[in-house]
């Protein structure tokens, strides 16, 4: 009881403090300092229509590489924590007929939708991370519906490594051509899709990077799902 | 006067913090952590909002002066991914704790360790 009262008092203090701080940041007023620069120049500098993706992939592409690394380390960590010698799926019942039939019908479309999200990252809301998560939900569906389903581990590990290296490779090509890491040579030097801004074939290397990120996030989240669903089986 | 959006975000943060402080079940604490994370993300996005402007996708009719600040949104995109990663790690740690101690009650886990 005392603990609960103390917690509530702490919460009131923190809440009051947060509200005091935010009272100085009025809601809905223009506070942009850097954001306006990005908005003014995003089309000429990156060829992307969606300013958020331009910030994530182009202006702050190096941060995104770090983010992908964090995700990779997390999935490796989950694998290391849940590693056993004998690991098997211990699902006891097959999904109901509705679930299995629905899964069979829907999985290709769910994957297609994920691919759509990450390929159109420079045009519509979304991008590599939500697209990859959508692809992982397709594998989650397969896991839920079928007792014996396993993701193709070999292929997944190879894809994960290859796309991880591909991101660094794209950055290094930029370094060789333009003089700094993750230089967008497709847009800056080739001017690919200059009179096509707002359509699919534009946006410099953003679709390429986002395809890479989408595949990486999809494989990694599927790996996390796979690790968490398996249990140790005693001999 | 504090805006209702800030109020909502702060309430979410406080609800999550309450769960982290008071609850004894590890899973409930992790749920609290997730709620707190949602509150923080909501707060960041609402800080970047500009009244009467549209999403920062510069299509027809939306020029650079009709869009909201893209930077908080990009930051939140990063934060969500990191949140997923930490949640996955924490859940697997909880799984191992449950295997070792047979319970998810933090006080019992602490007592067993001495």
mmCIF file of C-alpha atoms in Angstrom:
data_model
loop_
_atom_site.group_PDB
_atom_site.id
_atom_site.type_symbol
_atom_site.label_atom_id
_atom_site.label_comp_id
_atom_site.label_asym_id
_atom_site.label_seq_id
_atom_site.Cartn_x
_atom_site.Cartn_y
_atom_site.Cartn_z
ATOM 1 C CA UNK A 1 0.000 0.000 0.000
ATOM 2 C CA UNK A 2 2.796 2.367 0.943
ATOM 3 C CA UNK A 3 4.596 1.483 -2.244
ATOM 4 C CA UNK A 4 1.542 2.305 -4.304
ATOM 5 C CA UNK A 5 1.070 5.663 -2.574
ATOM 6 C CA UNK A 6 4.723 6.527 -3.095
ATOM 7 C CA UNK A 7 4.419 5.576 -6.771
ATOM 8 C CA UNK A 8 1.370 7.805 -7.216
ATOM 9 C CA UNK A 9 3.133 10.743 -5.530
ATOM 10 C CA UNK A 10 6.150 10.238 -7.806
ATOM 11 C CA UNK A 11 3.857 10.101 -10.826
ATOM 12 C CA UNK A 12 2.111 13.340 -9.839
ATOM 13 C CA UNK A 13 5.466 15.093 -9.436
ATOM 14 C CA UNK A 14 6.753 13.808 -12.792
ATOM 15 C CA UNK A 15 3.464 14.633 -14.514
ATOM 16 C CA UNK A 16 3.444 18.174 -13.140
ATOM 17 C CA UNK A 17 7.043 18.621 -14.203
ATOM 18 C CA UNK A 18 6.368 17.348 -17.730
ATOM 19 C CA UNK A 19 3.282 19.544 -18.062
ATOM 20 C CA UNK A 20 5.267 22.570 -16.862
ATOM 21 C CA UNK A 21 7.959 21.860 -19.427
ATOM 22 C CA UNK A 22 5.485 21.382 -22.252
ATOM 23 C CA UNK A 23 3.530 24.522 -21.383
ATOM 24 C CA UNK A 24 6.497 26.405 -22.854
ATOM 25 C CA UNK A 25 6.192 24.437 -26.114
ATOM 26 C CA UNK A 26 2.826 25.557 -27.490
ATOM 27 C CA UNK A 27 0.964 22.967 -29.525
ATOM 28 C CA UNK A 28 0.494 23.394 -33.245
ATOM 29 C CA UNK A 29 2.735 26.408 -33.746
ATOM 30 C CA UNK A 30 5.479 26.626 -36.297
ATOM 31 C CA UNK A 31 8.731 25.736 -34.559
ATOM 32 C CA UNK A 32 10.692 24.475 -37.558
ATOM 33 C CA UNK A 33 14.343 25.383 -37.758
ATOM 34 C CA UNK A 34 15.979 22.603 -39.749
ATOM 35 C CA UNK A 35 12.742 21.016 -40.935
ATOM 36 C CA UNK A 36 11.900 23.932 -43.202
ATOM 37 C CA UNK A 37 15.257 23.588 -44.955
ATOM 38 C CA UNK A 38 14.586 19.904 -45.586
ATOM 39 C CA UNK A 39 11.088 20.658 -46.889
ATOM 40 C CA UNK A 40 12.325 23.405 -49.209
ATOM 41 C CA UNK A 41 15.124 21.355 -50.714
ATOM 42 C CA UNK A 42 13.954 17.780 -50.526
ATOM 43 C CA UNK A 43 12.793 17.484 -54.144
ATOM 44 C CA UNK A 44 15.891 19.034 -55.699
ATOM 45 C CA UNK A 45 18.393 17.327 -53.430
ATOM 46 C CA UNK A 46 17.018 13.816 -53.113
ATOM 47 C CA UNK A 47 14.217 13.358 -55.655
ATOM 48 C CA UNK A 48 11.916 12.015 -52.951
ATOM 49 C CA UNK A 49 8.392 13.311 -52.479
ATOM 50 C CA UNK A 50 8.066 11.964 -48.946
ATOM 51 C CA UNK A 51 10.228 14.205 -46.771
ATOM 52 C CA UNK A 52 10.332 11.725 -43.883
ATOM 53 C CA UNK A 53 12.001 9.030 -45.970
ATOM 54 C CA UNK A 54 14.405 11.596 -47.380
ATOM 55 C CA UNK A 55 15.436 12.518 -43.835
ATOM 56 C CA UNK A 56 15.719 8.893 -42.749
ATOM 57 C CA UNK A 57 17.595 7.517 -45.759
ATOM 58 C CA UNK A 58 19.347 10.475 -47.333
ATOM 59 C CA UNK A 59 20.094 13.214 -44.830
ATOM 60 C CA UNK A 60 20.487 10.814 -41.908
ATOM 61 C CA UNK A 61 21.341 7.626 -43.791
ATOM 62 C CA UNK A 62 24.218 6.823 -41.497
ATOM 63 C CA UNK A 63 21.871 6.803 -38.499
ATOM 64 C CA UNK A 64 19.648 4.356 -40.328
ATOM 65 C CA UNK A 65 22.624 2.075 -40.869
ATOM 66 C CA UNK A 66 23.161 2.194 -37.101
ATOM 67 C CA UNK A 67 19.484 1.459 -36.551
ATOM 68 C CA UNK A 68 19.632 -1.594 -38.795
ATOM 69 C CA UNK A 69 22.701 -2.677 -36.845
ATOM 70 C CA UNK A 70 20.792 -2.305 -33.555
ATOM 71 C CA UNK A 71 18.026 -4.495 -34.955
ATOM 72 C CA UNK A 72 20.582 -7.042 -36.140
ATOM 73 C CA UNK A 73 22.245 -7.107 -32.708
ATOM 74 C CA UNK A 74 18.846 -7.509 -31.041
ATOM 75 C CA UNK A 75 17.909 -10.451 -33.252
ATOM 76 C CA UNK A 76 21.327 -12.007 -32.667
ATOM 77 C CA UNK A 77 20.863 -11.414 -28.932
ATOM 78 C CA UNK A 78 17.474 -13.107 -28.932
ATOM 79 C CA UNK A 79 19.005 -16.011 -30.808
ATOM 80 C CA UNK A 80 21.877 -16.230 -28.328
ATOM 81 C CA UNK A 81 19.623 -16.011 -25.272
ATOM 82 C CA UNK A 82 17.200 -18.643 -26.489
ATOM 83 C CA UNK A 83 19.807 -20.942 -27.942
ATOM 84 C CA UNK A 84 19.595 -24.575 -26.971
ATOM 85 C CA UNK A 85 21.016 -27.754 -28.300
ATOM 86 C CA UNK A 86 17.647 -29.367 -28.814
ATOM 87 C CA UNK A 87 15.106 -26.918 -30.107
ATOM 88 C CA UNK A 88 11.849 -27.843 -31.662
ATOM 89 C CA UNK A 89 8.447 -26.470 -32.233
ATOM 90 C CA UNK A 90 6.032 -27.834 -29.683
ATOM 91 C CA UNK A 91 2.751 -26.618 -31.124
ATOM 92 C CA UNK A 92 0.199 -29.256 -30.256
ATOM 93 C CA UNK A 93 -2.714 -28.503 -32.536
ATOM 94 C CA UNK A 94 -3.010 -27.444 -36.119
ATOM 95 C CA UNK A 95 -4.865 -24.205 -36.719
ATOM 96 C CA UNK A 96 -8.562 -24.370 -37.451
ATOM 97 C CA UNK A 97 -9.731 -24.788 -41.046
ATOM 98 C CA UNK A 98 -10.518 -21.066 -41.254
ATOM 99 C CA UNK A 99 -7.008 -20.125 -40.167
ATOM 100 C CA UNK A 100 -5.207 -22.603 -42.420
ATOM 101 C CA UNK A 101 -7.271 -21.819 -45.523
ATOM 102 C CA UNK A 102 -7.089 -18.108 -44.859
ATOM 103 C CA UNK A 103 -3.333 -18.320 -44.378
ATOM 104 C CA UNK A 104 -2.861 -20.234 -47.618
ATOM 105 C CA UNK A 105 -4.825 -17.593 -49.476
ATOM 106 C CA UNK A 106 -3.437 -14.520 -47.756
ATOM 107 C CA UNK A 107 0.294 -15.129 -47.305
ATOM 108 C CA UNK A 108 1.327 -14.181 -50.877
ATOM 109 C CA UNK A 109 -0.759 -11.028 -50.694
ATOM 110 C CA UNK A 110 0.596 -10.035 -47.291
ATOM 111 C CA UNK A 111 4.129 -10.410 -48.665
ATOM 112 C CA UNK A 112 3.194 -8.474 -51.783
ATOM 113 C CA UNK A 113 1.794 -5.688 -49.632
ATOM 114 C CA UNK A 114 5.001 -5.578 -47.584
ATOM 115 C CA UNK A 115 7.020 -5.313 -50.783
ATOM 116 C CA UNK A 116 4.681 -2.574 -51.998
ATOM 117 C CA UNK A 117 5.235 -0.619 -48.782
ATOM 118 C CA UNK A 118 9.014 -0.684 -48.998
ATOM 119 C CA UNK A 119 9.315 -0.134 -52.745
ATOM 120 C CA UNK A 120 7.043 2.924 -52.569
ATOM 121 C CA UNK A 121 8.840 4.324 -49.531
ATOM 122 C CA UNK A 122 9.807 7.559 -51.277
ATOM 123 C CA UNK A 123 6.241 8.265 -52.371
ATOM 124 C CA UNK A 124 3.840 7.128 -49.686
ATOM 125 C CA UNK A 125 3.916 6.788 -45.909
ATOM 126 C CA UNK A 126 5.880 3.736 -44.907
ATOM 127 C CA UNK A 127 9.225 2.391 -45.919
ATOM 128 C CA UNK A 128 11.631 -0.392 -45.141
ATOM 129 C CA UNK A 129 10.790 -0.911 -41.497
ATOM 130 C CA UNK A 130 6.977 -1.198 -41.727
ATOM 131 C CA UNK A 131 7.323 -3.164 -44.971
ATOM 132 C CA UNK A 132 9.703 -5.614 -43.344
ATOM 133 C CA UNK A 133 7.415 -5.945 -40.333
ATOM 134 C CA UNK A 134 4.505 -6.708 -42.679
ATOM 135 C CA UNK A 135 6.533 -9.466 -44.329
ATOM 136 C CA UNK A 136 7.347 -10.882 -40.895
ATOM 137 C CA UNK A 137 3.622 -11.023 -40.088
ATOM 138 C CA UNK A 138 3.191 -13.338 -43.097
ATOM 139 C CA UNK A 139 5.653 -15.762 -41.514
ATOM 140 C CA UNK A 140 3.930 -15.363 -38.152
ATOM 141 C CA UNK A 141 0.667 -16.369 -39.856
ATOM 142 C CA UNK A 142 2.345 -19.475 -41.289
ATOM 143 C CA UNK A 143 3.716 -20.352 -37.851
ATOM 144 C CA UNK A 144 0.329 -19.966 -36.242
ATOM 145 C CA UNK A 145 -1.520 -21.991 -38.829
ATOM 146 C CA UNK A 146 0.759 -24.985 -39.379
ATOM 147 C CA UNK A 147 2.394 -27.050 -36.649
ATOM 148 C CA UNK A 148 5.285 -28.254 -38.756
ATOM 149 C CA UNK A 149 6.169 -25.036 -40.546
ATOM 150 C CA UNK A 150 9.759 -23.797 -40.306
ATOM 151 C CA UNK A 151 11.246 -20.797 -42.032
ATOM 152 C CA UNK A 152 13.975 -21.722 -44.527
ATOM 153 C CA UNK A 153 16.857 -21.019 -42.141
ATOM 154 C CA UNK A 154 19.766 -21.339 -44.546
ATOM 155 C CA UNK A 155 18.234 -18.984 -47.095
ATOM 156 C CA UNK A 156 17.219 -16.496 -44.416
ATOM 157 C CA UNK A 157 20.678 -16.314 -42.860
ATOM 158 C CA UNK A 158 22.262 -15.829 -46.265
ATOM 159 C CA UNK A 159 19.766 -13.119 -47.246
ATOM 160 C CA UNK A 160 20.277 -11.323 -43.958
ATOM 161 C CA UNK A 161 24.035 -11.227 -44.336
ATOM 162 C CA UNK A 162 23.912 -10.314 -48.019
ATOM 163 C CA UNK A 163 21.511 -7.373 -47.619
ATOM 164 C CA UNK A 164 23.438 -6.120 -44.586
ATOM 165 C CA UNK A 165 26.575 -6.021 -46.690
ATOM 166 C CA UNK A 166 24.666 -4.515 -49.615
ATOM 167 C CA UNK A 167 23.758 -1.463 -47.504
ATOM 168 C CA UNK A 168 27.411 -0.855 -46.624
ATOM 169 C CA UNK A 169 28.337 -1.515 -50.254
ATOM 170 C CA UNK A 170 25.892 1.136 -51.511
ATOM 171 C CA UNK A 171 27.448 3.545 -49.027
ATOM 172 C CA UNK A 172 30.955 2.650 -50.129
ATOM 173 C CA UNK A 173 30.116 3.132 -53.822
ATOM 174 C CA UNK A 174 28.925 6.591 -52.819
ATOM 175 C CA UNK A 175 32.214 7.125 -51.013
ATOM 176 C CA UNK A 176 34.154 6.136 -54.139
ATOM 177 C CA UNK A 177 32.098 8.313 -56.492
ATOM 178 C CA UNK A 178 31.142 11.352 -54.483
ATOM 179 C CA UNK A 179 33.634 11.529 -51.659
ATOM 180 C CA UNK A 180 31.447 10.723 -48.669
ATOM 181 C CA UNK A 181 29.710 7.695 -47.257
ATOM 182 C CA UNK A 182 26.173 7.065 -48.559
ATOM 183 C CA UNK A 183 26.493 9.690 -51.307
ATOM 184 C CA UNK A 184 23.406 9.471 -53.507
ATOM 185 C CA UNK A 185 25.188 9.064 -56.845
ATOM 186 C CA UNK A 186 22.079 7.838 -58.676
ATOM 187 C CA UNK A 187 20.353 11.172 -58.110
ATOM 188 C CA UNK A 188 23.258 13.605 -57.838
ATOM 189 C CA UNK A 189 25.482 12.367 -60.682
ATOM 190 C CA UNK A 190 23.226 10.446 -63.013
ATOM 191 C CA UNK A 191 20.151 12.553 -62.386
ATOM 192 C CA UNK A 192 18.084 9.391 -62.757
ATOM 193 C CA UNK A 193 14.371 10.206 -62.854
ATOM 194 C CA UNK A 194 14.723 13.992 -62.742
ATOM 195 C CA UNK A 195 11.629 14.577 -64.861
ATOM 196 C CA UNK A 196 9.864 11.729 -63.098
ATOM 197 C CA UNK A 197 9.642 13.034 -59.531
ATOM 198 C CA UNK A 198 6.561 11.703 -57.800
ATOM 199 C CA UNK A 199 6.495 8.474 -59.788
ATOM 200 C CA UNK A 200 7.928 5.075 -58.971
ATOM 201 C CA UNK A 201 11.205 5.352 -60.912
ATOM 202 C CA UNK A 202 12.654 8.316 -59.076
ATOM 203 C CA UNK A 203 14.015 9.073 -55.671
ATOM 204 C CA UNK A 204 17.680 8.318 -56.260
ATOM 205 C CA UNK A 205 18.848 5.371 -54.204
ATOM 206 C CA UNK A 206 16.006 5.561 -51.665
ATOM 207 C CA UNK A 207 14.037 2.636 -53.210
ATOM 208 C CA UNK A 208 17.216 0.537 -53.320
ATOM 209 C CA UNK A 209 18.125 1.273 -49.698
ATOM 210 C CA UNK A 210 14.566 0.695 -48.589
ATOM 211 C CA UNK A 211 14.380 -2.632 -50.396
ATOM 212 C CA UNK A 212 17.557 -3.630 -48.592
ATOM 213 C CA UNK A 213 16.185 -2.475 -45.236
ATOM 214 C CA UNK A 214 12.837 -4.149 -45.879
ATOM 215 C CA UNK A 215 14.449 -7.510 -46.628
ATOM 216 C CA UNK A 216 16.727 -7.203 -43.621
ATOM 217 C CA UNK A 217 13.973 -6.241 -41.199
ATOM 218 C CA UNK A 218 11.680 -8.938 -42.606
ATOM 219 C CA UNK A 219 14.248 -11.704 -42.213
ATOM 220 C CA UNK A 220 15.349 -10.512 -38.779
ATOM 221 C CA UNK A 221 11.869 -10.199 -37.313
ATOM 222 C CA UNK A 222 10.980 -13.618 -38.765
ATOM 223 C CA UNK A 223 14.097 -14.970 -37.060
ATOM 224 C CA UNK A 224 13.001 -13.433 -33.750
ATOM 225 C CA UNK A 225 9.542 -15.002 -34.152
ATOM 226 C CA UNK A 226 11.155 -18.346 -34.947
ATOM 227 C CA UNK A 227 13.389 -18.161 -31.873
ATOM 228 C CA UNK A 228 10.571 -17.213 -29.541
ATOM 229 C CA UNK A 229 8.146 -19.884 -30.723
ATOM 230 C CA UNK A 230 10.572 -22.744 -30.249
ATOM 231 C CA UNK A 231 10.961 -24.543 -27.001
ATOM 232 C CA UNK A 232 13.458 -26.873 -25.529
ATOM 233 C CA UNK A 233 12.422 -30.487 -25.790
ATOM 234 C CA UNK A 234 13.691 -33.018 -23.331
ATOM 235 C CA UNK A 235 14.910 -36.301 -24.676
ATOM 236 C CA UNK B 1 -3.129 25.906 -20.811
ATOM 237 C CA UNK B 2 -1.737 22.566 -21.845
ATOM 238 C CA UNK B 3 -3.025 21.014 -25.046
ATOM 239 C CA UNK B 4 -5.154 17.888 -24.964
ATOM 240 C CA UNK B 5 -2.628 16.036 -27.155
ATOM 241 C CA UNK B 6 0.179 16.712 -24.707
ATOM 242 C CA UNK B 7 -2.158 15.696 -21.907
ATOM 243 C CA UNK B 8 -2.847 12.361 -23.607
ATOM 244 C CA UNK B 9 0.822 11.680 -24.212
ATOM 245 C CA UNK B 10 1.756 12.571 -20.620
ATOM 246 C CA UNK B 11 -1.040 10.355 -19.280
ATOM 247 C CA UNK B 12 0.231 7.424 -21.343
ATOM 248 C CA UNK B 13 3.756 7.972 -20.033
ATOM 249 C CA UNK B 14 2.484 8.112 -16.448
ATOM 250 C CA UNK B 15 0.281 5.013 -16.838
ATOM 251 C CA UNK B 16 3.278 3.097 -18.180
ATOM 252 C CA UNK B 17 5.510 4.395 -15.396
ATOM 253 C CA UNK B 18 2.925 3.353 -12.792
ATOM 254 C CA UNK B 19 2.926 -0.187 -14.162
ATOM 255 C CA UNK B 20 6.729 -0.296 -14.129
ATOM 256 C CA UNK B 21 6.878 0.986 -10.535
ATOM 257 C CA UNK B 22 4.070 -0.975 -8.928
ATOM 258 C CA UNK B 23 3.437 -4.235 -10.795
ATOM 259 C CA UNK B 24 5.304 -7.334 -9.735
ATOM 260 C CA UNK B 25 4.808 -9.508 -12.802
ATOM 261 C CA UNK B 26 7.641 -9.053 -15.280
ATOM 262 C CA UNK B 27 5.323 -9.254 -18.299
ATOM 263 C CA UNK B 28 3.099 -6.515 -16.882
ATOM 264 C CA UNK B 29 6.154 -4.347 -16.341
ATOM 265 C CA UNK B 30 7.157 -4.882 -19.967
ATOM 266 C CA UNK B 31 3.648 -3.954 -21.079
ATOM 267 C CA UNK B 32 4.002 -0.786 -18.996
ATOM 268 C CA UNK B 33 7.298 -0.057 -20.688
ATOM 269 C CA UNK B 34 5.617 -0.423 -24.096
ATOM 270 C CA UNK B 35 2.801 1.936 -23.077
ATOM 271 C CA UNK B 36 5.386 4.453 -21.889
ATOM 272 C CA UNK B 37 7.180 4.178 -25.207
ATOM 273 C CA UNK B 38 3.947 4.841 -27.075
ATOM 274 C CA UNK B 39 3.411 7.941 -24.952
ATOM 275 C CA UNK B 40 6.886 9.250 -25.686
ATOM 276 C CA UNK B 41 6.438 8.663 -29.431
ATOM 277 C CA UNK B 42 3.078 10.413 -29.377
ATOM 278 C CA UNK B 43 4.630 13.346 -27.526
ATOM 279 C CA UNK B 44 7.420 13.670 -30.102
ATOM 280 C CA UNK B 45 5.030 13.552 -33.041
ATOM 281 C CA UNK B 46 2.702 16.098 -31.454
ATOM 282 C CA UNK B 47 5.618 18.464 -30.772
ATOM 283 C CA UNK B 48 6.312 18.466 -34.522
ATOM 284 C CA UNK B 49 2.715 19.271 -35.457
ATOM 285 C CA UNK B 50 1.959 22.612 -37.098
ATOM 286 C CA UNK B 51 -1.665 23.732 -37.090
ATOM 287 C CA UNK B 52 -3.471 23.496 -40.415
ATOM 288 C CA UNK B 53 -0.693 21.718 -42.272
ATOM 289 C CA UNK B 54 -0.592 18.364 -43.981
ATOM 290 C CA UNK B 55 1.701 15.317 -43.808
ATOM 291 C CA UNK B 56 5.193 15.990 -45.212
ATOM 292 C CA UNK B 57 4.563 14.305 -48.548
ATOM 293 C CA UNK B 58 5.004 16.959 -51.204
ATOM 294 C CA UNK B 59 2.402 15.886 -53.711
ATOM 295 C CA UNK B 60 -0.106 18.016 -55.581
ATOM 296 C CA UNK B 61 -1.303 20.990 -53.602
ATOM 297 C CA UNK B 62 1.128 20.482 -50.736
ATOM 298 C CA UNK B 63 4.178 22.668 -51.048
ATOM 299 C CA UNK B 64 7.028 23.113 -48.592
ATOM 300 C CA UNK B 65 4.923 25.644 -46.696
ATOM 301 C CA UNK B 66 1.923 23.373 -46.232
ATOM 302 C CA UNK B 67 3.714 20.460 -44.575
ATOM 303 C CA UNK B 68 4.536 19.695 -40.945
ATOM 304 C CA UNK B 69 8.038 19.207 -39.607
ATOM 305 C CA UNK B 70 9.441 15.896 -40.952
ATOM 306 C CA UNK B 71 12.217 15.537 -38.375
ATOM 307 C CA UNK B 72 10.162 14.392 -35.340
ATOM 308 C CA UNK B 73 8.432 11.851 -37.550
ATOM 309 C CA UNK B 74 11.762 10.488 -38.773
ATOM 310 C CA UNK B 75 12.978 10.349 -35.167
ATOM 311 C CA UNK B 76 9.882 8.451 -34.078
ATOM 312 C CA UNK B 77 10.375 5.995 -36.945
ATOM 313 C CA UNK B 78 13.804 5.253 -35.487
ATOM 314 C CA UNK B 79 12.468 5.092 -31.930
ATOM 315 C CA UNK B 80 9.767 2.566 -32.836
ATOM 316 C CA UNK B 81 12.309 0.202 -34.374
ATOM 317 C CA UNK B 82 14.623 0.463 -31.377
ATOM 318 C CA UNK B 83 11.575 -0.123 -29.150
ATOM 319 C CA UNK B 84 10.744 -3.336 -30.991
ATOM 320 C CA UNK B 85 14.337 -4.503 -30.610
ATOM 321 C CA UNK B 86 14.463 -3.811 -26.853
ATOM 322 C CA UNK B 87 11.051 -5.417 -26.313
ATOM 323 C CA UNK B 88 12.168 -8.563 -28.121
ATOM 324 C CA UNK B 89 15.336 -8.721 -26.018
ATOM 325 C CA UNK B 90 13.430 -8.149 -22.770
ATOM 326 C CA UNK B 91 10.853 -10.801 -23.646
ATOM 327 C CA UNK B 92 13.527 -13.394 -24.327
ATOM 328 C CA UNK B 93 15.212 -12.542 -21.010
ATOM 329 C CA UNK B 94 11.813 -12.992 -19.333
ATOM 330 C CA UNK B 95 11.449 -16.391 -21.018
ATOM 331 C CA UNK B 96 14.806 -17.509 -19.645
ATOM 332 C CA UNK B 97 13.951 -16.203 -16.158
ATOM 333 C CA UNK B 98 10.710 -18.133 -16.224
ATOM 334 C CA UNK B 99 12.557 -21.273 -17.217
ATOM 335 C CA UNK B 100 15.134 -20.885 -14.451
ATOM 336 C CA UNK B 101 12.895 -19.784 -11.584
ATOM 337 C CA UNK B 102 9.462 -20.995 -12.621
ATOM 338 C CA UNK B 103 7.945 -17.600 -11.888
ATOM 339 C CA UNK B 104 7.758 -14.114 -13.346
ATOM 340 C CA UNK B 105 7.265 -12.339 -10.006
ATOM 341 C CA UNK B 106 10.199 -9.960 -9.637
ATOM 342 C CA UNK B 107 10.230 -10.156 -5.852
ATOM 343 C CA UNK B 108 10.510 -13.921 -5.831
ATOM 344 C CA UNK B 109 13.238 -13.837 -8.446
ATOM 345 C CA UNK B 110 15.130 -11.344 -6.299
ATOM 346 C CA UNK B 111 14.659 -13.443 -3.153
ATOM 347 C CA UNK B 112 15.922 -16.617 -4.763
ATOM 348 C CA UNK B 113 19.098 -14.852 -5.788
ATOM 349 C CA UNK B 114 19.702 -13.649 -2.231
#
